[in-house]
XYZ file of C-alpha atoms in Angstrom:
670
model
C -74.436 49.169 -7.257
C -74.607 50.734 -3.651
C -71.635 53.383 -3.214
C -70.686 55.606 -0.230
C -70.964 59.412 -1.308
C -67.500 59.862 -1.427
C -66.595 57.178 -3.872
C -69.570 58.848 -6.170
C -68.205 60.246 -9.627
C -70.643 63.071 -10.701
C -69.096 62.808 -14.514
C -71.460 60.240 -15.197
C -74.098 62.869 -15.514
C -72.754 64.066 -18.501
C -73.818 60.737 -20.152
C -77.194 61.004 -19.760
C -79.512 62.118 -22.439
C -81.442 65.257 -21.970
C -84.943 64.730 -22.415
C -86.778 65.923 -25.146
C -89.376 68.887 -24.560
C -93.089 68.086 -25.535
C -94.739 71.037 -27.072
C -96.691 73.107 -25.012
C -96.558 73.057 -21.118
C -97.908 69.878 -20.091
C -99.480 69.983 -16.394
C -97.971 73.387 -15.298
C -94.177 72.299 -15.489
C -91.422 75.101 -15.871
C -90.812 75.726 -19.408
C -87.521 76.644 -18.477
C -86.581 73.504 -17.199
C -85.021 70.631 -19.025
C -84.966 67.337 -17.236
C -82.468 64.208 -17.897
C -83.958 61.184 -18.857
C -83.277 59.356 -15.638
C -85.776 58.834 -12.167
C -84.040 59.702 -9.300
C -85.146 59.126 -5.629
C -84.081 60.238 -2.157
C -85.004 59.376 1.649
C -83.510 59.704 4.684
C -83.677 57.591 8.129
C -83.936 59.343 11.351
C -83.406 58.637 15.337
C -85.271 60.268 18.020
C -83.631 60.922 21.315
C -85.589 61.712 24.743
C -83.013 63.417 26.924
C -82.512 66.067 25.321
C -85.660 65.452 22.945
C -84.233 66.004 19.464
C -84.496 64.258 16.104
C -81.393 63.766 13.544
C -80.952 62.048 10.437
C -78.009 59.424 10.432
C -78.372 58.304 6.628
C -79.149 59.177 3.396
C -80.089 57.511 0.070
C -80.000 59.080 -3.299
C -80.981 56.611 -6.135
C -79.602 57.703 -9.280
C -81.899 55.655 -12.099
C -82.474 51.787 -11.412
C -78.788 50.968 -10.838
C -76.879 53.075 -8.659
C -77.496 53.635 -4.896
C -74.968 56.483 -3.313
C -75.637 57.496 0.508
C -74.011 59.330 3.101
C -74.238 59.976 6.836
C -73.873 63.668 7.406
C -76.302 66.782 5.810
C -72.656 68.047 4.882
C -71.961 64.879 2.608
C -75.384 65.523 0.981
C -74.883 69.306 0.313
C -71.484 68.651 -0.827
C -72.396 65.687 -3.328
C -75.321 68.091 -4.583
C -72.882 70.736 -5.154
C -70.433 68.247 -7.116
C -73.400 66.967 -9.260
C -74.674 70.686 -10.281
C -71.334 71.335 -11.887
C -71.900 68.419 -14.171
C -75.653 68.778 -15.000
C -75.293 72.132 -17.223
C -78.273 73.797 -17.744
C -80.328 70.356 -16.948
C -82.407 69.424 -13.892
C -82.682 66.076 -11.755
C -86.268 64.701 -10.899
C -85.964 63.207 -7.580
C -88.956 61.320 -5.901
C -89.532 61.213 -2.436
C -92.368 59.006 -0.651
C -93.665 61.895 1.305
C -91.725 64.299 0.398
C -93.026 66.921 3.366
C -91.346 64.924 5.708
C -87.752 65.383 3.700
C -88.808 68.766 3.373
C -88.891 69.669 7.030
C -85.321 68.573 7.156
C -84.302 70.609 4.067
C -86.058 73.991 4.194
C -83.596 75.872 6.121
C -80.541 73.964 4.641
C -80.852 75.703 1.096
C -82.541 79.201 -0.255
C -85.750 78.578 -1.817
C -87.540 81.296 -3.715
C -91.184 81.345 -3.567
C -91.375 79.944 -6.872
C -89.593 76.947 -5.967
C -91.812 75.228 -3.635
C -95.375 74.142 -4.167
C -97.800 73.096 -1.317
C -101.146 72.496 -0.879
C -100.991 72.781 3.105
C -98.371 74.301 5.701
C -97.189 70.668 6.222
C -97.971 69.376 2.808
C -95.704 69.980 0.135
C -95.758 68.267 -3.197
C -92.521 69.669 -4.718
C -89.867 72.041 -4.346
C -86.746 72.896 -6.556
C -83.065 73.222 -5.032
C -80.666 75.681 -7.049
C -82.633 75.298 -10.169
C -80.972 71.245 -10.541
C -82.954 69.119 -8.284
C -87.007 69.240 -8.785
C -87.993 66.970 -5.528
C -91.876 65.545 -6.506
C -94.110 63.450 -3.381
C -94.262 60.304 -4.848
C -97.041 59.583 -2.334
C -98.779 62.349 -3.978
C -98.496 60.609 -7.069
C -99.777 56.971 -6.020
C -102.106 57.740 -3.008
C -100.715 54.625 -1.331
C -97.867 53.839 1.210
C -94.457 52.684 -0.056
C -95.227 49.235 0.720
C -98.356 49.019 -1.239
C -96.740 50.803 -4.229
C -93.531 48.533 -5.011
C -95.915 45.214 -4.094
C -98.488 46.908 -6.532
C -96.214 47.626 -9.324
C -94.758 44.085 -8.565
C -91.166 45.289 -8.725
C -87.656 43.418 -7.827
C -86.665 45.531 -4.830
C -89.838 46.036 -2.647
C -90.218 47.679 1.010
C -88.566 45.579 3.320
C -90.520 44.647 6.751
C -89.873 47.372 8.952
C -90.493 44.742 11.949
C -87.288 43.468 11.332
C -85.206 47.108 11.281
C -86.342 47.929 14.916
C -87.309 52.022 14.649
C -86.395 52.229 18.647
C -82.601 51.525 18.223
C -80.526 54.412 18.521
C -78.337 55.082 15.300
C -75.692 57.894 15.123
C -74.377 59.050 11.804
C -71.191 56.977 12.830
C -73.284 53.818 13.788
C -72.127 50.793 11.864
C -75.314 49.276 9.975
C -75.335 45.713 9.334
C -75.733 44.731 5.945
C -79.274 43.632 6.362
C -80.098 47.389 7.840
C -78.301 49.055 5.045
C -80.646 46.814 2.278
C -83.421 48.067 4.588
C -82.277 51.660 3.712
C -81.569 51.492 0.278
C -84.429 49.190 -0.764
C -86.789 52.404 -0.032
C -85.314 54.170 -2.765
C -84.298 51.351 -5.357
C -87.796 50.490 -5.337
C -89.319 53.683 -5.679
C -87.399 54.053 -9.053
C -88.399 50.831 -10.405
C -91.938 51.093 -9.387
C -92.117 54.926 -10.864
C -90.417 53.860 -14.005
C -93.013 50.940 -14.390
C -96.224 53.232 -13.788
C -94.634 55.568 -16.504
C -93.867 53.029 -18.542
C -97.566 51.594 -18.117
C -99.067 55.091 -18.951
C -96.827 56.210 -21.605
C -95.344 58.980 -19.829
C -92.159 60.851 -19.240
C -90.855 63.119 -16.644
C -92.580 66.245 -18.289
C -95.950 64.411 -18.643
C -96.397 62.428 -15.594
C -98.923 63.959 -13.312
C -97.742 65.445 -9.807
C -100.647 63.873 -8.464
C -103.169 60.817 -8.594
C -105.696 63.015 -9.358
C -103.778 64.520 -12.517
C -104.482 61.117 -14.479
C -108.509 61.270 -14.719
C -107.851 65.143 -15.005
C -106.337 64.972 -18.170
C -108.296 62.233 -19.786
C -111.327 64.113 -18.652
C -110.138 67.681 -19.534
C -109.396 65.741 -23.195
C -112.904 64.554 -23.847
C -114.595 67.301 -22.542
C -112.904 69.679 -25.080
C -115.887 68.336 -27.293
C -118.182 69.818 -24.899
C -119.777 73.251 -25.932
C -117.387 75.829 -24.419
C -120.173 78.413 -23.934
C -122.352 76.059 -22.294
C -119.593 75.161 -19.763
C -119.145 78.806 -18.950
C -122.765 79.180 -18.645
C -122.635 76.518 -15.834
C -120.218 78.088 -13.452
C -121.881 79.812 -10.605
C -121.309 83.227 -9.563
C -119.837 83.872 -6.079
C -123.390 83.886 -4.208
C -124.600 80.745 -5.686
C -121.028 79.055 -5.213
C -121.234 80.099 -1.674
C -124.906 77.694 -1.554
C -123.226 75.245 -3.316
C -120.348 74.871 -0.893
C -122.325 75.159 2.080
C -125.009 72.472 0.587
C -121.925 70.124 0.357
C -121.549 67.402 2.362
C -120.170 63.588 2.242
C -121.773 60.216 2.238
C -124.541 59.334 4.905
C -122.293 57.635 7.824
C -124.349 56.378 10.844
C -125.109 53.689 13.465
C -128.454 53.138 15.059
C -128.927 54.746 19.052
C -131.188 51.310 19.466
C -128.495 48.799 18.667
C -125.423 51.146 20.047
C -123.067 49.490 22.263
C -125.011 46.160 22.528
C -123.266 43.383 20.789
C -126.571 41.684 18.608
C -126.177 38.163 18.312
C -127.429 36.433 15.133
C -127.717 33.412 17.517
C -129.797 35.124 20.184
C -132.096 37.101 17.816
C -132.592 34.520 15.348
C -132.000 36.206 12.461
C -128.971 36.833 10.082
C -126.903 39.757 10.264
C -126.160 41.251 6.699
C -124.561 44.178 4.478
C -125.450 45.177 1.575
C -123.172 47.207 -0.926
C -123.994 49.401 -3.748
C -121.941 48.341 -6.811
C -119.972 51.296 -8.163
C -121.806 54.245 -6.336
C -120.453 57.123 -7.243
C -119.859 56.032 -11.028
C -123.706 54.824 -11.378
C -124.608 58.093 -10.263
C -122.814 60.068 -12.692
C -123.888 57.564 -15.177
C -127.386 57.095 -14.461
C -128.678 60.474 -12.844
C -129.515 63.856 -14.003
C -127.435 66.651 -12.848
C -127.702 70.606 -12.724
C -127.029 71.309 -16.385
C -128.082 74.773 -17.149
C -127.312 78.510 -15.957
C -128.833 79.125 -12.189
C -131.353 81.760 -11.865
C -132.570 83.515 -9.241
C -135.951 82.391 -7.692
C -138.592 84.206 -5.469
C -138.011 83.072 -2.025
C -141.592 81.277 -1.036
C -142.747 77.909 -0.022
C -144.946 77.929 -3.216
C -142.213 78.630 -5.587
C -140.088 76.109 -4.260
C -142.649 73.497 -4.798
C -143.287 74.560 -8.056
C -139.826 74.361 -9.183
C -139.484 70.845 -7.618
C -142.526 69.571 -9.332
C -141.583 70.783 -12.665
C -138.706 69.055 -12.370
C -135.770 71.806 -11.831
C -132.614 71.681 -9.661
C -132.782 74.170 -6.650
C -130.132 75.260 -3.972
C -131.691 77.263 -1.298
C -130.774 78.534 2.097
C -133.758 78.156 4.587
C -134.434 78.249 8.234
C -137.002 75.454 9.602
C -139.046 76.129 12.824
C -139.863 73.674 15.622
C -138.449 70.541 13.651
C -138.248 67.066 14.606
C -138.231 63.560 13.500
C -141.946 62.470 11.990
C -140.965 58.860 13.808
C -139.404 58.886 16.658
C -137.877 55.696 15.885
C -136.224 56.576 13.039
C -132.736 55.114 13.646
C -130.664 57.409 11.001
C -131.550 61.229 11.049
C -130.470 62.785 8.028
C -129.939 66.394 9.184
C -125.993 67.307 10.399
C -125.678 69.425 13.102
C -122.167 70.546 11.280
C -124.043 71.741 8.288
C -126.304 73.893 9.812
C -126.791 76.841 12.445
C -129.427 75.975 15.442
C -131.025 76.417 18.704
C -132.351 74.061 21.583
C -130.702 71.162 19.344
C -130.938 67.219 20.508
C -128.234 65.407 18.577
C -127.772 61.788 17.972
C -124.260 61.637 17.349
C -124.139 64.551 15.343
C -127.417 64.369 13.753
C -130.619 66.495 14.762
C -133.206 64.890 16.341
C -135.056 67.851 16.933
C -134.603 71.785 17.328
C -136.345 74.792 17.948
C -134.935 75.980 14.708
C -132.041 74.810 12.341
C -130.873 76.862 9.355
C -128.919 75.362 6.253
C -127.953 75.210 2.786
C -129.913 72.727 0.889
C -130.647 70.925 -2.686
C -133.963 69.965 -3.755
C -132.609 66.172 -3.548
C -131.670 66.825 0.298
C -135.258 68.545 0.802
C -136.830 65.476 -0.621
C -134.911 63.401 2.062
C -135.767 65.979 4.810
C -139.572 65.891 3.734
C -139.314 62.054 4.292
C -138.049 62.223 8.072
C -139.181 65.409 9.707
C -141.881 67.701 10.012
C -141.609 71.354 11.144
C -143.983 74.193 11.718
C -143.201 76.546 9.285
C -140.023 77.541 7.265
C -138.307 80.921 5.748
C -136.450 80.894 2.767
C -133.739 83.264 2.669
C -131.971 82.622 -1.405
C -132.921 80.599 -4.068
C -131.360 79.337 -7.489
C -132.305 76.927 -9.708
C -131.522 75.486 -13.266
C -132.553 72.479 -15.395
C -131.717 68.845 -15.093
C -129.890 67.262 -17.459
C -127.698 63.743 -18.004
C -123.885 64.823 -17.836
C -122.189 65.435 -21.132
C -121.915 61.742 -23.458
C -118.100 62.508 -23.655
C -117.637 62.564 -19.804
C -119.861 59.481 -19.131
C -118.132 58.162 -22.001
C -114.991 58.243 -19.762
C -116.572 56.428 -16.854
C -118.102 53.787 -19.343
C -114.659 52.896 -20.839
C -112.775 52.369 -17.574
C -115.542 50.657 -15.941
C -115.788 48.355 -18.996
C -111.867 47.991 -18.624
C -112.243 47.419 -15.119
C -114.880 44.535 -15.020
C -113.473 42.835 -17.826
C -109.947 42.919 -15.935
C -111.708 41.665 -12.384
C -110.229 38.516 -11.121
C -107.267 38.289 -13.838
C -104.095 37.241 -12.549
C -101.513 38.362 -15.228
C -99.252 41.136 -13.644
C -99.695 43.255 -16.679
C -103.523 43.168 -16.228
C -103.743 43.420 -12.735
C -101.977 46.961 -13.231
C -104.701 47.914 -15.917
C -107.152 47.276 -13.451
C -105.715 49.310 -10.789
C -105.093 51.758 -13.126
C -109.069 51.879 -14.371
C -110.302 51.778 -10.604
C -108.229 54.799 -10.005
C -109.380 56.643 -12.645
C -113.037 55.734 -11.775
C -112.219 57.128 -7.905
C -110.437 60.155 -9.350
C -113.736 61.250 -11.652
C -115.806 61.985 -8.459
C -112.946 63.989 -6.738
C -112.394 66.079 -9.625
C -115.928 67.510 -9.548
C -116.277 67.999 -5.938
C -112.725 70.069 -5.455
C -113.310 73.315 -4.276
C -112.831 75.761 -6.946
C -111.906 78.681 -4.590
C -108.645 77.691 -2.517
C -106.409 80.376 -1.806
C -102.508 79.747 -2.672
C -99.686 79.139 0.078
C -96.250 81.148 -0.296
C -93.120 80.423 0.999
C -91.364 83.206 2.665
C -88.333 81.847 3.340
C -89.114 80.788 6.979
C -93.003 79.615 6.764
C -96.160 79.589 4.460
C -98.294 82.198 4.095
C -101.827 82.027 2.657
C -102.000 84.518 -0.414
C -104.250 87.412 0.249
C -106.445 86.905 -2.847
C -110.114 87.847 -3.345
C -112.132 84.514 -3.290
C -114.549 86.205 -5.970
C -111.731 86.579 -7.958
C -110.314 82.950 -7.377
C -113.760 81.626 -8.517
C -113.563 83.817 -12.003
C -110.254 82.724 -12.322
C -111.053 78.825 -12.108
C -114.125 79.389 -14.203
C -111.989 80.714 -17.044
C -110.364 76.789 -16.950
C -112.906 75.070 -15.942
C -114.037 72.288 -17.732
C -116.227 70.596 -15.055
C -119.143 72.126 -12.901
C -118.697 72.259 -9.158
C -122.459 71.580 -8.828
C -121.880 67.986 -10.212
C -119.673 66.834 -7.680
C -122.188 68.545 -4.875
C -125.409 66.739 -6.634
C -123.259 63.416 -7.213
C -123.173 62.894 -3.137
C -126.868 64.000 -3.040
C -128.061 61.430 -5.385
C -126.022 58.773 -3.684
C -127.845 59.858 -0.123
C -130.885 59.102 -1.800
C -130.245 55.696 -3.094
C -128.488 54.566 0.469
C -131.976 56.262 2.278
C -133.863 53.765 0.011
C -131.771 50.893 1.306
C -132.415 51.892 4.837
C -135.999 52.268 4.331
C -135.947 48.809 2.512
C -133.938 47.175 5.774
C -136.629 49.275 7.807
C -136.048 51.335 10.785
C -136.429 48.758 13.528
C -133.660 46.394 11.516
C -131.147 48.698 10.655
C -128.056 48.416 12.377
C -125.515 50.985 10.598
C -124.793 52.749 6.940
C -121.530 54.214 5.672
C -121.866 56.027 2.198
C -122.621 53.001 0.001
C -123.187 50.282 2.268
C -126.268 48.990 4.541
C -126.108 46.643 7.437
C -129.091 45.376 8.902
C -130.723 42.342 10.499
C -132.306 40.371 7.904
C -136.203 39.643 8.076
C -136.629 38.628 4.595
C -136.446 41.958 2.792
C -136.236 42.176 -1.139
C -133.727 43.864 -3.023
C -135.558 42.770 -5.879
C -137.549 45.909 -6.941
C -134.431 47.946 -5.922
C -132.146 46.277 -8.259
C -134.562 45.927 -10.632
C -134.698 49.633 -11.044
C -130.752 50.508 -11.074
C -130.509 47.613 -13.582
C -132.927 49.400 -15.625
C -131.389 52.496 -15.324
C -127.892 50.957 -16.267
C -129.015 49.267 -19.226
C -130.424 52.529 -20.609
C -127.308 54.326 -20.035
C -124.936 51.248 -20.797
C -123.596 51.457 -17.221
C -122.875 47.553 -17.407
C -120.253 45.394 -18.374
C -118.879 41.694 -18.133
C -116.345 40.182 -15.915
C -113.580 37.635 -17.171
C -116.094 34.944 -16.485
C -118.872 36.475 -18.389
C -121.156 37.615 -15.808
C -122.259 41.012 -16.440
C -121.866 43.606 -13.525
C -124.586 46.807 -13.359
C -123.652 49.840 -11.775
C -125.648 50.807 -8.562
C -127.519 47.443 -7.638
C -127.322 46.519 -3.942
C -124.955 43.033 -3.511
C -124.243 41.175 -0.477
C -121.191 42.371 1.254
C -120.564 39.848 4.422
C -122.638 38.269 6.867
C -121.762 38.524 10.668
C -122.339 36.322 13.733
C -122.069 39.212 15.864
C -122.005 43.163 15.511
C -121.513 46.012 17.805
C -121.196 49.873 16.858
C -120.353 52.964 19.035
C -121.754 55.368 16.129
C -120.438 56.801 13.141
C -116.594 55.350 11.815
C -116.963 52.913 15.007
C -117.905 49.458 14.853
C -116.656 45.849 15.425
C -118.193 42.077 14.338
C -117.156 38.918 14.308
C -117.696 36.966 10.718
C -119.175 33.620 10.050
C -115.792 32.156 10.850
C -115.529 33.705 14.043
C -112.954 35.990 13.135
C -112.611 39.612 14.534
C -112.870 42.774 12.497
C -112.853 46.154 13.592
C -113.640 49.494 11.568
C -112.198 52.409 13.923
C -111.116 55.967 12.225
C -107.901 56.079 13.177
C -107.001 52.833 14.498
C -105.448 49.861 11.976
C -107.519 47.236 11.222
C -105.492 44.271 11.631
C -103.762 45.507 14.338
C -106.662 46.796 16.212
C -108.530 43.566 16.032
C -105.891 41.830 17.333
C -105.481 44.142 20.328
C -108.869 44.270 20.872
C -108.794 40.263 21.236
C -112.822 39.862 21.817
C -115.843 41.633 20.688
C -116.675 42.349 24.377
C -114.069 44.652 24.874
C -115.168 47.159 22.223
C -116.850 49.593 24.741
C -116.278 53.131 25.680
C -112.906 53.286 27.858
C -111.559 50.755 25.800
C -107.772 51.970 24.824
C -105.890 51.175 21.797
C -102.074 51.301 22.930
C -101.010 50.454 19.391
C -103.328 51.725 17.020
C -101.247 52.530 13.974
C -101.706 56.070 13.890
C -99.049 58.651 14.603
C -98.709 62.437 15.775
C -96.135 64.736 14.533
C -94.376 67.346 16.824
C -92.359 69.778 14.544
C -89.273 72.285 15.631
C -88.922 74.999 12.898
C -85.945 76.748 14.482
C -84.183 74.488 17.003
C -82.245 76.332 19.425
C -78.795 74.585 19.130
C -77.698 73.585 15.726
C -75.005 71.176 16.833
C -75.280 67.968 19.316
C -72.136 66.498 20.848
C -72.292 62.679 22.081
C -69.526 60.334 22.121
C -67.011 63.572 21.611
C -68.905 63.748 17.905
C -70.935 66.514 16.538
C -74.295 65.863 15.160
C -75.763 68.664 12.850
C -79.648 69.244 14.037
C -81.376 70.970 11.647
C -85.431 71.845 11.422
C -86.815 68.413 12.062
C -90.042 66.519 13.032
C -90.937 63.843 15.930
C -93.370 61.129 14.845
C -94.758 59.258 17.931
C -97.104 56.778 18.342
C -100.457 57.607 19.610
C -103.236 55.629 21.731
C -106.730 55.803 21.016
C -109.723 55.942 23.429
C -113.150 54.382 22.396
C -114.658 57.629 24.413
C -118.098 59.000 23.295
C -119.404 62.385 23.614
C -121.381 63.090 26.556
C -124.479 64.310 24.575
C -124.149 60.782 22.809
C -123.197 59.056 25.992
C -126.640 60.829 27.885
C -128.789 59.849 24.887
C -128.019 56.405 24.596
C -128.643 56.046 28.607
C -131.997 57.485 27.523
C -132.793 54.963 24.783
C -131.416 52.150 27.112
C -134.149 53.120 29.595
C -136.926 52.838 26.904
C -136.930 56.301 25.491
C -136.731 57.591 22.129
C -134.772 60.168 22.525
């Protein structure tokens, strides 16, 4: 049923049962809140005028359960509806989901009085939850799902999926009094109906209630891991937690996946026809889960060590995990034609450096925080005259707890067994297993020291909290070690480095975290995969799919063949597959739309502009000068707002990278 707000009778709220509270305080829910046992949703549609430049809401939709949609056209109507609902809620609260809550927060934040404890945000423009007058708890369903509303409603296979925005015409100017066609209204209400249906289906799948459902997608693996880690001795977990100096070293040593393009092939279209060789891509299967299952990690108390090169060598040769800060003097690549320099300019201080798209080719000196794992790669690629060690800590290596690896094994088994299954419910279980696996690493890599944000009535301000005290507070409730996240990335970069070495420096084209693109000259992956399979068999890191095929974590698998390929550096490449179809990967550009706009591979050059990249920018007005706009003799209420504009994307190169590529094209190594 779809009704106007003036036709809504809030007395129906009294017939909705109050949800039974579970024991304890699941996921930090406020103990004084009692929820109505119904899922709600909220959404608005807005229009932007250019002269004067202003944005305003012209329709809002409120979904009460799966069967009742209430809509209105003004903010006054919305406020009145909430007031009327409050009179029939008693002490209960309605949970209202909003897909991208931060957007609606921008419009609501100055309309209601919010106490600091009413709002939970992770960033000044990223609000996860807020409560209005104790009776309406708004939650961000995008944070819960980490996917667009279209993806979420399709994944959950609900009846009312998000309708195509191409037919809606967002550029059309609509006012609160503009008559909407039946199709336009259906587009608006489908967003909230479909959202409620999808959230309810996800709750049913996981056996959740409004009390137990996580606030974010990472909450799912978090509660699972937290449960099993109760089996791990508490004293050992406390012992592993770093003090502040050790934390700073780990934090500075942390870096993500290795992503880089060969400077010797950059800006050139590499054609398999002309070079008479295949262009292939290899991908590591379940890279991070493989590391968690098959690699040893720091598993003891960090101890301060002597800051000498000899001590560092002794610790590494004796099998210890080591974190240290060091300065390397007159450092440069051993092989000047090595295509993927490991050291990042952003992860250290340096002087007299020459860069390859943000990587160090050589430097007068380079100071960084580093692990023993990174140090092995550094020694393989670089030579230096001398080094000073400024601080050093070490601990024992060991496999991660069996209970934790058991979670990884369980969800990998489930994901693999369901792979290719077309049954709708099995697809949901497959997605859940995949999300759990992806979330495990994210929990380990989460920074334990993060200042909280407080809403002061006008803006968010960062709390003045001592970082050392924050670290101690995090340690008291920790069930994972931050070092595991740091080392998971380290070992994954080692496995990728091994793939680059097998491909060969003269054949390497591009790499990104767990994949390597290269020119095929008969390179064999047999030995690499044999080692990965042996590790996976030993640690039970394998599973069978629906067809009885066994999959092993960490093995290098074929991930595509290209007829032509070009790169302009990290997160910028394009290729034609063997059917001649054009594909692009550019950070900030939608893949399908970007490939269509690019047109042909020859256009993938610096200076090419994507005019419709699918990328937007936001312009915020927190305190509008005017609170009312008169148009056609009618008043429109103006509240704080945000204007979303589509931007262009220019395939430019930094000056230093362009200069390097010119040198390479002239025959120099750098």
